[in-house]
PDB file of C-alpha atoms in Angstrom:
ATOM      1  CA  UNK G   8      -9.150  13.688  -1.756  1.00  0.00           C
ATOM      2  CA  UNK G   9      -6.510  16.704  -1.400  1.00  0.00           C
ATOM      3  CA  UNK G  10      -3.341  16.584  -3.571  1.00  0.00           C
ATOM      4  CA  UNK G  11       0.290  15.959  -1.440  1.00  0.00           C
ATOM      5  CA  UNK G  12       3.527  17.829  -2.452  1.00  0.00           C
ATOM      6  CA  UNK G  13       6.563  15.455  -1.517  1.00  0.00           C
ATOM      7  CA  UNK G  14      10.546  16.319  -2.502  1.00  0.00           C
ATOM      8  CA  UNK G  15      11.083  13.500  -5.135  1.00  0.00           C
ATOM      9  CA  UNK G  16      14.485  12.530  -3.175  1.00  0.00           C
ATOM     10  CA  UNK G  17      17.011  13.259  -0.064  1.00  0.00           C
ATOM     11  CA  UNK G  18      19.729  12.491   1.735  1.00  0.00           C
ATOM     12  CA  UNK G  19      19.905  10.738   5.031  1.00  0.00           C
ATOM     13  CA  UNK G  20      23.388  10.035   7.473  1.00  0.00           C
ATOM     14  CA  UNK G  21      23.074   7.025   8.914  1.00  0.00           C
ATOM     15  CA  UNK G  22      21.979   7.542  12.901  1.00  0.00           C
ATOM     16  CA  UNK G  23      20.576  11.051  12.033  1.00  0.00           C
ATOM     17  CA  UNK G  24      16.812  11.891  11.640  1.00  0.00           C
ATOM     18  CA  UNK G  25      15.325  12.178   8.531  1.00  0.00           C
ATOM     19  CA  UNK G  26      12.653  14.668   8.175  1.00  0.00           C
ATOM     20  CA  UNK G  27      10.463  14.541   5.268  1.00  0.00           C
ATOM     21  CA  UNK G  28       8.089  17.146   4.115  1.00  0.00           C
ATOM     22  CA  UNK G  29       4.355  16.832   2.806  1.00  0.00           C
ATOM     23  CA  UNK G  30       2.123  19.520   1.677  1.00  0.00           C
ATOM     24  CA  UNK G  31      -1.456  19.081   1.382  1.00  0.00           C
ATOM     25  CA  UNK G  32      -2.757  23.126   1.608  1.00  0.00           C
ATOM     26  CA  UNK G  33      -6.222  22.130  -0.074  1.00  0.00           C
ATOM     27  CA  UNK G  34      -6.526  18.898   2.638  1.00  0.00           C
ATOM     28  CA  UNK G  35     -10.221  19.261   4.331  1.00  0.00           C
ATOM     29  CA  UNK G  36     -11.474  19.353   7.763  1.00  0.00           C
ATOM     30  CA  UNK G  37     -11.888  15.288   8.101  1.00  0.00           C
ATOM     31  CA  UNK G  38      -9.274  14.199   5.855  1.00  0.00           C
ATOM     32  CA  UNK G  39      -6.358  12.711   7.762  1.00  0.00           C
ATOM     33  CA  UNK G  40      -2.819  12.316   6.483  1.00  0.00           C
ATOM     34  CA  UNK G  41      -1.327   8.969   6.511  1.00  0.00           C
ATOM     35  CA  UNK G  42       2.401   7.634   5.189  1.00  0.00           C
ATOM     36  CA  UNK G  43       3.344   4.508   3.498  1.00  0.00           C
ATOM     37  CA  UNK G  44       6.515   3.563   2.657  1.00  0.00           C
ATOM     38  CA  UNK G  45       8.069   1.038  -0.083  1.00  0.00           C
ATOM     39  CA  UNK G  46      11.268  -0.903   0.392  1.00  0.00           C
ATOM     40  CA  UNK G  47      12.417  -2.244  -2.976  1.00  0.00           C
ATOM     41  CA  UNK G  48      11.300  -5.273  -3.851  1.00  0.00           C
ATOM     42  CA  UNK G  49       8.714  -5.008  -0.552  1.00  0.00           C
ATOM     43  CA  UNK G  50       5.292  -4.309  -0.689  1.00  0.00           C
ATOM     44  CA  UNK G  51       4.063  -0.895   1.120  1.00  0.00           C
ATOM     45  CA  UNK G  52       4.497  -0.791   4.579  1.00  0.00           C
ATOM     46  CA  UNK G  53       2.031   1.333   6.708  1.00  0.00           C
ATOM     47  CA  UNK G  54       3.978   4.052   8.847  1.00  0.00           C
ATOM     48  CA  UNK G  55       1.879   6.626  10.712  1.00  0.00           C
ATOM     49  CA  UNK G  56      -1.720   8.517   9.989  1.00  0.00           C
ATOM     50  CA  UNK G  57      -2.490  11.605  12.278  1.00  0.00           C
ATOM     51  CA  UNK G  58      -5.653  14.118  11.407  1.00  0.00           C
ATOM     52  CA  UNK G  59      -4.764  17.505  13.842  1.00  0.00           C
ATOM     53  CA  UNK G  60      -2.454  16.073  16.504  1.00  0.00           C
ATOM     54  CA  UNK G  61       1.335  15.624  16.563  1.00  0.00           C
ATOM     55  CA  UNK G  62       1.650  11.186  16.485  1.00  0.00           C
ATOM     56  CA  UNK G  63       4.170   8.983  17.652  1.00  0.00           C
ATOM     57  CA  UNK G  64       4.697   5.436  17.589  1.00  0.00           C
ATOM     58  CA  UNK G  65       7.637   2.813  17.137  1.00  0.00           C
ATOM     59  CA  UNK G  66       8.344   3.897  13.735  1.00  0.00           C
ATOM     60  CA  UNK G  67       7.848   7.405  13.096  1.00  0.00           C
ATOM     61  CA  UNK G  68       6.583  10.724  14.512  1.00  0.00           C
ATOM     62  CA  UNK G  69       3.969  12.733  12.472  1.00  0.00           C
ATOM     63  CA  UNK G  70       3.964  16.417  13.147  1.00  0.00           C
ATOM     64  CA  UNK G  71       1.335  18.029  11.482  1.00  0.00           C
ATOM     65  CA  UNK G  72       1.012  22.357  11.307  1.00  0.00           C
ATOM     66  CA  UNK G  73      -1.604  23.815  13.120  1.00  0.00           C
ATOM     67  CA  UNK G  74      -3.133  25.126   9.860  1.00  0.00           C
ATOM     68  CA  UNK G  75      -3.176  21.459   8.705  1.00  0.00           C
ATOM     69  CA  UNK G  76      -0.993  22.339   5.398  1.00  0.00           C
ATOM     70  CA  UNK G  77       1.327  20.858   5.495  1.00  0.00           C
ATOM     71  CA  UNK G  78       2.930  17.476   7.784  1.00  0.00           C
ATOM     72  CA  UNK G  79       6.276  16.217   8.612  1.00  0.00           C
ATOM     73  CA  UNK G  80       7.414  12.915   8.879  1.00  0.00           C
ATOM     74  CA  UNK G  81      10.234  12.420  11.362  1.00  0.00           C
ATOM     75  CA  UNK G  82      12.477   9.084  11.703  1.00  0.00           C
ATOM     76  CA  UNK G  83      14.635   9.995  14.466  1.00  0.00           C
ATOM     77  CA  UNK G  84      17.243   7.729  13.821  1.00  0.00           C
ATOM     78  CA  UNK G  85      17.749   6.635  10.453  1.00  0.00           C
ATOM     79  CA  UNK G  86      19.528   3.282   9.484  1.00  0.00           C
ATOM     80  CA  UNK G  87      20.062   1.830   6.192  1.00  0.00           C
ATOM     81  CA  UNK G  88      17.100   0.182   6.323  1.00  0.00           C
ATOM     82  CA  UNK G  89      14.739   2.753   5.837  1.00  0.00           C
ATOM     83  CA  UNK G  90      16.203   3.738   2.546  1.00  0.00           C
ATOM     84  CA  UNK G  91      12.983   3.537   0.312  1.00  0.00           C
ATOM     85  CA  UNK G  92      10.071   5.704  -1.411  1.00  0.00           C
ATOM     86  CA  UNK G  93       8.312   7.309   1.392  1.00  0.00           C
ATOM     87  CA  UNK G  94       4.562   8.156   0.357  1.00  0.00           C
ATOM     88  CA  UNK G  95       2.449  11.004   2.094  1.00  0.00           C
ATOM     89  CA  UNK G  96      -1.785  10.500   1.365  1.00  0.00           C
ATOM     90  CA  UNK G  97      -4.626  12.579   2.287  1.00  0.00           C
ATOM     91  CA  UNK G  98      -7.834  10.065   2.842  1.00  0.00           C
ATOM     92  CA  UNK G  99     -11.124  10.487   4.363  1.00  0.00           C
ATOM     93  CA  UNK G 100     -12.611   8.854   7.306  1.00  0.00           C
ATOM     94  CA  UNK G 101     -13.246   5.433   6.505  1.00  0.00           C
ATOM     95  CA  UNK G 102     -11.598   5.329   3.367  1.00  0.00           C
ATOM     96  CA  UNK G 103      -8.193   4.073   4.167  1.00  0.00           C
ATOM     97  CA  UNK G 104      -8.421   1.319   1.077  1.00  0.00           C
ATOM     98  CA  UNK G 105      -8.665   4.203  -1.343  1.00  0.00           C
ATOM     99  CA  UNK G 106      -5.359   4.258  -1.551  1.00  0.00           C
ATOM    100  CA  UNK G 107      -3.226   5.974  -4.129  1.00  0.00           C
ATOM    101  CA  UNK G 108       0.603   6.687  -4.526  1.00  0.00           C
ATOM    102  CA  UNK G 109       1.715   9.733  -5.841  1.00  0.00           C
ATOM    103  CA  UNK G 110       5.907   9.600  -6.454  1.00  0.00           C
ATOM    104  CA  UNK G 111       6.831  10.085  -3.295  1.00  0.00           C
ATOM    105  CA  UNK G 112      10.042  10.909  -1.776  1.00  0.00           C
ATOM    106  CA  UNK G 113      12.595   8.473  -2.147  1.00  0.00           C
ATOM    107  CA  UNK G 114      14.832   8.523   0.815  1.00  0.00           C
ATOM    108  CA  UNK G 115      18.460   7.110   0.439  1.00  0.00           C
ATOM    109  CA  UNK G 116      20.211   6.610   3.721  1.00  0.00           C
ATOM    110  CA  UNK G 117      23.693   6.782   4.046  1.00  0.00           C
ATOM    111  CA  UNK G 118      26.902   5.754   5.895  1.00  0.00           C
TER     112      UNK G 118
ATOM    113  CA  UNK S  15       7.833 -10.342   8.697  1.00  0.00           C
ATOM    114  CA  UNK S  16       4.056  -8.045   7.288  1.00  0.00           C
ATOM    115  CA  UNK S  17       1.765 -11.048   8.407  1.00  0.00           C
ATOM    116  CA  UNK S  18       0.417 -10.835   5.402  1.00  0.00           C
ATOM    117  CA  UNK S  19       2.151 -13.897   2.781  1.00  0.00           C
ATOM    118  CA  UNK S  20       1.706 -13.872  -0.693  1.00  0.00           C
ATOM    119  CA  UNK S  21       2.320 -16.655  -2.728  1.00  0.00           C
ATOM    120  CA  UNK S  22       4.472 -16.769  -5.235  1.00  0.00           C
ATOM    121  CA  UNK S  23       6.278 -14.500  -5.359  1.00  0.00           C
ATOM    122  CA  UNK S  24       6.941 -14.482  -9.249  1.00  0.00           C
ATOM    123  CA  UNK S  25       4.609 -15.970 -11.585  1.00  0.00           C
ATOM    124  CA  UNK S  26       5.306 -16.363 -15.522  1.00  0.00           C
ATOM    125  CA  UNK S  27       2.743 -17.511 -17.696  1.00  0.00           C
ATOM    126  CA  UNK S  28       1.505 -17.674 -20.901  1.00  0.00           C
ATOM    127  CA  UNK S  29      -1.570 -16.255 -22.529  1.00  0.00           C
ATOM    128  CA  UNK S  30      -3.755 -19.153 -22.438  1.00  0.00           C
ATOM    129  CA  UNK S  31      -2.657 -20.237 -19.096  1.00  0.00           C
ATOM    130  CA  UNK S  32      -4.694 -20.313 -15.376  1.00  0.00           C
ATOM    131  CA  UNK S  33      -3.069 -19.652 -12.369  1.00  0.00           C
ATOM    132  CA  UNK S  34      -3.724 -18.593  -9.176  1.00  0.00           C
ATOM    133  CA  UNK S  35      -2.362 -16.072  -7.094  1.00  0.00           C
ATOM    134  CA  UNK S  36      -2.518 -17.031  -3.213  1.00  0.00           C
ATOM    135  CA  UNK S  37      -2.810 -14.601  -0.017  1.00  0.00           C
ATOM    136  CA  UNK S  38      -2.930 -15.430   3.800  1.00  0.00           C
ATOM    137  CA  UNK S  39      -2.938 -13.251   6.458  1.00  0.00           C
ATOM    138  CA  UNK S  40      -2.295 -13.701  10.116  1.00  0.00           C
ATOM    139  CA  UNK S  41      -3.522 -10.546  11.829  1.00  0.00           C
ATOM    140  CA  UNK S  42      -7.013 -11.321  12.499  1.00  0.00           C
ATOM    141  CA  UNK S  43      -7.990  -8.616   9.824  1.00  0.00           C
ATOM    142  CA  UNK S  44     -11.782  -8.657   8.810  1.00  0.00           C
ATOM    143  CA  UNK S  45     -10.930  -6.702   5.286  1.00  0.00           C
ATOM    144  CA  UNK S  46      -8.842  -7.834   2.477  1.00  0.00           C
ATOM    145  CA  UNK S  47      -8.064  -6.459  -0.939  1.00  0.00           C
ATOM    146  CA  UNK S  48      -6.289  -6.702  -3.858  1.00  0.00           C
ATOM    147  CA  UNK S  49      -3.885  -4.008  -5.547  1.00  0.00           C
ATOM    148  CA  UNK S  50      -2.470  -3.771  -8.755  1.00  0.00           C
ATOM    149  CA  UNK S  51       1.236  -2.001  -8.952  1.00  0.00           C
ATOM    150  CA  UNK S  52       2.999  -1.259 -12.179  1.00  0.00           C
ATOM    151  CA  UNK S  53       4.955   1.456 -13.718  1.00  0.00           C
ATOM    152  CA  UNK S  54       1.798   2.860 -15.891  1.00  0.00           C
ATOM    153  CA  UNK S  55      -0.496   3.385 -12.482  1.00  0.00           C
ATOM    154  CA  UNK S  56       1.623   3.352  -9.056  1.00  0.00           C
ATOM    155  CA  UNK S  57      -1.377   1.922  -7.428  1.00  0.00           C
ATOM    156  CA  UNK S  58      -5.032   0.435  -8.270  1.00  0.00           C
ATOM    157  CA  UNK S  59      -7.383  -0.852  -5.836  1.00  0.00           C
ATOM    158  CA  UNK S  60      -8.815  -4.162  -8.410  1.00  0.00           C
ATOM    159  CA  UNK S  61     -10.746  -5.717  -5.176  1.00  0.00           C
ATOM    160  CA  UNK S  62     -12.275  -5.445  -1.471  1.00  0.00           C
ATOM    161  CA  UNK S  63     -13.744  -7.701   0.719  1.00  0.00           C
ATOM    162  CA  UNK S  64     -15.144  -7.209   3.830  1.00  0.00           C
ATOM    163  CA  UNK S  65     -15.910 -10.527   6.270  1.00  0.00           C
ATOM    164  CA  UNK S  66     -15.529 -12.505   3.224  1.00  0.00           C
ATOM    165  CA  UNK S  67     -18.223 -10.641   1.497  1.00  0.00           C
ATOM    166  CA  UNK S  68     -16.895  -8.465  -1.836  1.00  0.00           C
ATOM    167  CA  UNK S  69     -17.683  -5.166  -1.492  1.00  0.00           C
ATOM    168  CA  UNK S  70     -15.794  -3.582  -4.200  1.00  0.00           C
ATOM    169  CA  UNK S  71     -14.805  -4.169  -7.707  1.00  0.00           C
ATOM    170  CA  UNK S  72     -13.218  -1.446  -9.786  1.00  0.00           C
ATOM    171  CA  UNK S  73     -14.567  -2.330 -13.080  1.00  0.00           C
ATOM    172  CA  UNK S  74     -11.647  -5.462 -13.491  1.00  0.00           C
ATOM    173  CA  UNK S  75     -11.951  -7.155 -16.297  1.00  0.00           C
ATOM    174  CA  UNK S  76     -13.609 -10.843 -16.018  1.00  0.00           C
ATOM    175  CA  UNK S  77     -10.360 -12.548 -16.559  1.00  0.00           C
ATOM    176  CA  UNK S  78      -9.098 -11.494 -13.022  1.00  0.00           C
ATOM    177  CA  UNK S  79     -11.427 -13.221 -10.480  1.00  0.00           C
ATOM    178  CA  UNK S  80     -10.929 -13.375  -6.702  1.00  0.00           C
ATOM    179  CA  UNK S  81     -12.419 -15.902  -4.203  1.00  0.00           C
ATOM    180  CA  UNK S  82     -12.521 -14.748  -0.099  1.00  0.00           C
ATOM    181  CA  UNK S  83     -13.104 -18.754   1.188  1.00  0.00           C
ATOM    182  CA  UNK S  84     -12.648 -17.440   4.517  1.00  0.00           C
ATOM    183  CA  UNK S  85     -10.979 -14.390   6.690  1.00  0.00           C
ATOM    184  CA  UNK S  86      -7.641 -15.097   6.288  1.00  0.00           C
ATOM    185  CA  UNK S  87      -7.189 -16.485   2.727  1.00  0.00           C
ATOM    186  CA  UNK S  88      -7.894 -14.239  -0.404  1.00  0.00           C
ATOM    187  CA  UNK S  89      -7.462 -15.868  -3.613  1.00  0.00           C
ATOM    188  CA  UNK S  90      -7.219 -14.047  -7.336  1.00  0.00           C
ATOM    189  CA  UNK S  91      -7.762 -16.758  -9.959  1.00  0.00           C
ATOM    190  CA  UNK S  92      -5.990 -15.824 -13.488  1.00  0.00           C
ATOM    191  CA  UNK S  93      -6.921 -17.145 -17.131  1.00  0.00           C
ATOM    192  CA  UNK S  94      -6.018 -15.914 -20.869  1.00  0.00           C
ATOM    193  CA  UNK S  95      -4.508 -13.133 -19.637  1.00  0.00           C
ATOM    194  CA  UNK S  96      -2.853 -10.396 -21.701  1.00  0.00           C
ATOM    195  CA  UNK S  97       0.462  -9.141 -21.754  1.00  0.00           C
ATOM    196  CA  UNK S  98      -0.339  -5.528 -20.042  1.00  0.00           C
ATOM    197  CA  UNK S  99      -1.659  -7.460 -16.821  1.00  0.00           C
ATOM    198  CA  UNK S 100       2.422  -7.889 -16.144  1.00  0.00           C
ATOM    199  CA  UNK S 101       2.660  -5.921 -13.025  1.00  0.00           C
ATOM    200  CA  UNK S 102       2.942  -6.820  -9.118  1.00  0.00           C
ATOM    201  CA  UNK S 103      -0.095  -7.813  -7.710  1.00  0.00           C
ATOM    202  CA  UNK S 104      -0.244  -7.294  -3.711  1.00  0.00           C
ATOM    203  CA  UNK S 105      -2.843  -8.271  -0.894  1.00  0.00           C
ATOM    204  CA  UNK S 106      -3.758  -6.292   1.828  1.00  0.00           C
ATOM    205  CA  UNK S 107      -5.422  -6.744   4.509  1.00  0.00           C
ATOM    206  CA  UNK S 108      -7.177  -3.922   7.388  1.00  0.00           C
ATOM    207  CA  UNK S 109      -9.243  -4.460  10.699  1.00  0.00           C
ATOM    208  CA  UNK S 110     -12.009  -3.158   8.927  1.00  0.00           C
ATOM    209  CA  UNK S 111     -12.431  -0.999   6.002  1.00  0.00           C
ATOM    210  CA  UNK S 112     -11.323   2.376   7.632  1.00  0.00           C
ATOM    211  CA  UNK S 113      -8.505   0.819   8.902  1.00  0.00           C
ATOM    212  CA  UNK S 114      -4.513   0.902   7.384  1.00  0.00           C
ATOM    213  CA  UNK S 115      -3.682  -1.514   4.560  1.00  0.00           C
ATOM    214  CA  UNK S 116      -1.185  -3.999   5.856  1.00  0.00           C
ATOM    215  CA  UNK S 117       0.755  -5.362   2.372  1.00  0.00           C
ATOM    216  CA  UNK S 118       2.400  -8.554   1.603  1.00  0.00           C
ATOM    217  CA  UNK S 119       5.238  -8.356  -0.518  1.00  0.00           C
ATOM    218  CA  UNK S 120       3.626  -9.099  -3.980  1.00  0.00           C
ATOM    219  CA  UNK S 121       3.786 -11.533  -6.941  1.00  0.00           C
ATOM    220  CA  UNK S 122       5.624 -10.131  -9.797  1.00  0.00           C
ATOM    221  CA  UNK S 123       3.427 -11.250 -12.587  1.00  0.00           C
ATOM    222  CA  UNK S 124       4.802 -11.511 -16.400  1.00  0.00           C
ATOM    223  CA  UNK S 125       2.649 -12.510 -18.995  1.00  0.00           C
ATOM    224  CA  UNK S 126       4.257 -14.001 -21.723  1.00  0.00           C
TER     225      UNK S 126
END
């Protein structure tokens, strides 16, 4: 499975969107990229997964380069709640429980 | 609310001790598994079952042994374990084995 790149933290305000970056320049044709996040004290929470095509759904967008390098994970309006390690993963068809967590990105959100 | 419930959600216990760790989910989910999460490795896949059938198990030692009874309970049975198996053990669960992992919350385990 192809390597991710993720910030190890930033900064959110409170209403804004948080944009986090993922790069993944050695992901293959039918890898897809997927993000977890993990609320302290939580277990991880599934966000989004998107292979070529820009995703949305009640959490998150995924917008994903047309060269497939690199991915950006967009919470349009953070709250306080989504302060936690956000984790981006390149996976294979089919292999979704190979799951592994790199360090991630922790996101603090703030007033 | 993950519809996925772990049970507890600590556990100390000593050495010689046997415990079980307890997981029920409520999304109709066909695949369940069993993680490993501690400081040393962020992640470790210990178990997979598919309609109650294992299908995976990542070389985990003997003392760790799971029981599927049905599609929404996964069990992982403890005994004599050792004080690096401290960590937080979480369920998952997954509409089939492609699918995303839906987590409970854990049990912290400390082994004493």
């Amino acid at each position: 499975d192809a390597k991710t790149t993720q910030p190890p933290s930033m900064d959110c305000a409170e209403g804004r969107a948080a944009n986090l970056p993922c790069n993944h320049s050695t992901i293959s044709g039918n890898e897809y990229v997927y993000w977890y996040r993990q609320i302290h004290s939580q277990g991880p929470q599934y966000i989004i997964h998107g292979l070529k095509n820009n995703e949305t759904n009640e959490m998150a967008s995924l917008i994903i380069t047309e060269d497939r390098k690199s991915s950006t994970l967009i919470l349009p309006h953070a709250t306080l709640r989504d302060t936690a390690v956000y984790y981006c993963i390149v996976l294979s068809a089919g292999t979704a429980s190979k799951l592994t967590f790199g360090t991630g990105t922790r996101l603090q959100v703030t007033l | 609310e993950t519809g996925v419930t772990q049970t507890p959600r600590h556990l100390v216990m000593g050495m010689t001790n046997k415990k079980s760790l307890k997981c029920e989910q409520h999304l109709g989910h066909n695949a369940m598994y069993w993680y490993k999460q501690s400081a040393k490795k962020p992640l470790e896949l210990m178990f997979v079952y598919s309609l109650e059938e294992r299908v995976e198990n990542n070389s985990v030692p003997s003392r760790f042994s799971p029981e599927c009874p049905n599609s929404s309970h996964l069990f992982l049975h403890l005994h004599t374990l050792q004080p690096e198996d401290s960590a937080l053990y979480l369920c998952a669960s997954s509409r089939d084995k492609g699918s995303p992992l839906h987590f409970g919350n854990g049990t912290r385990l400390t082994v004493t």
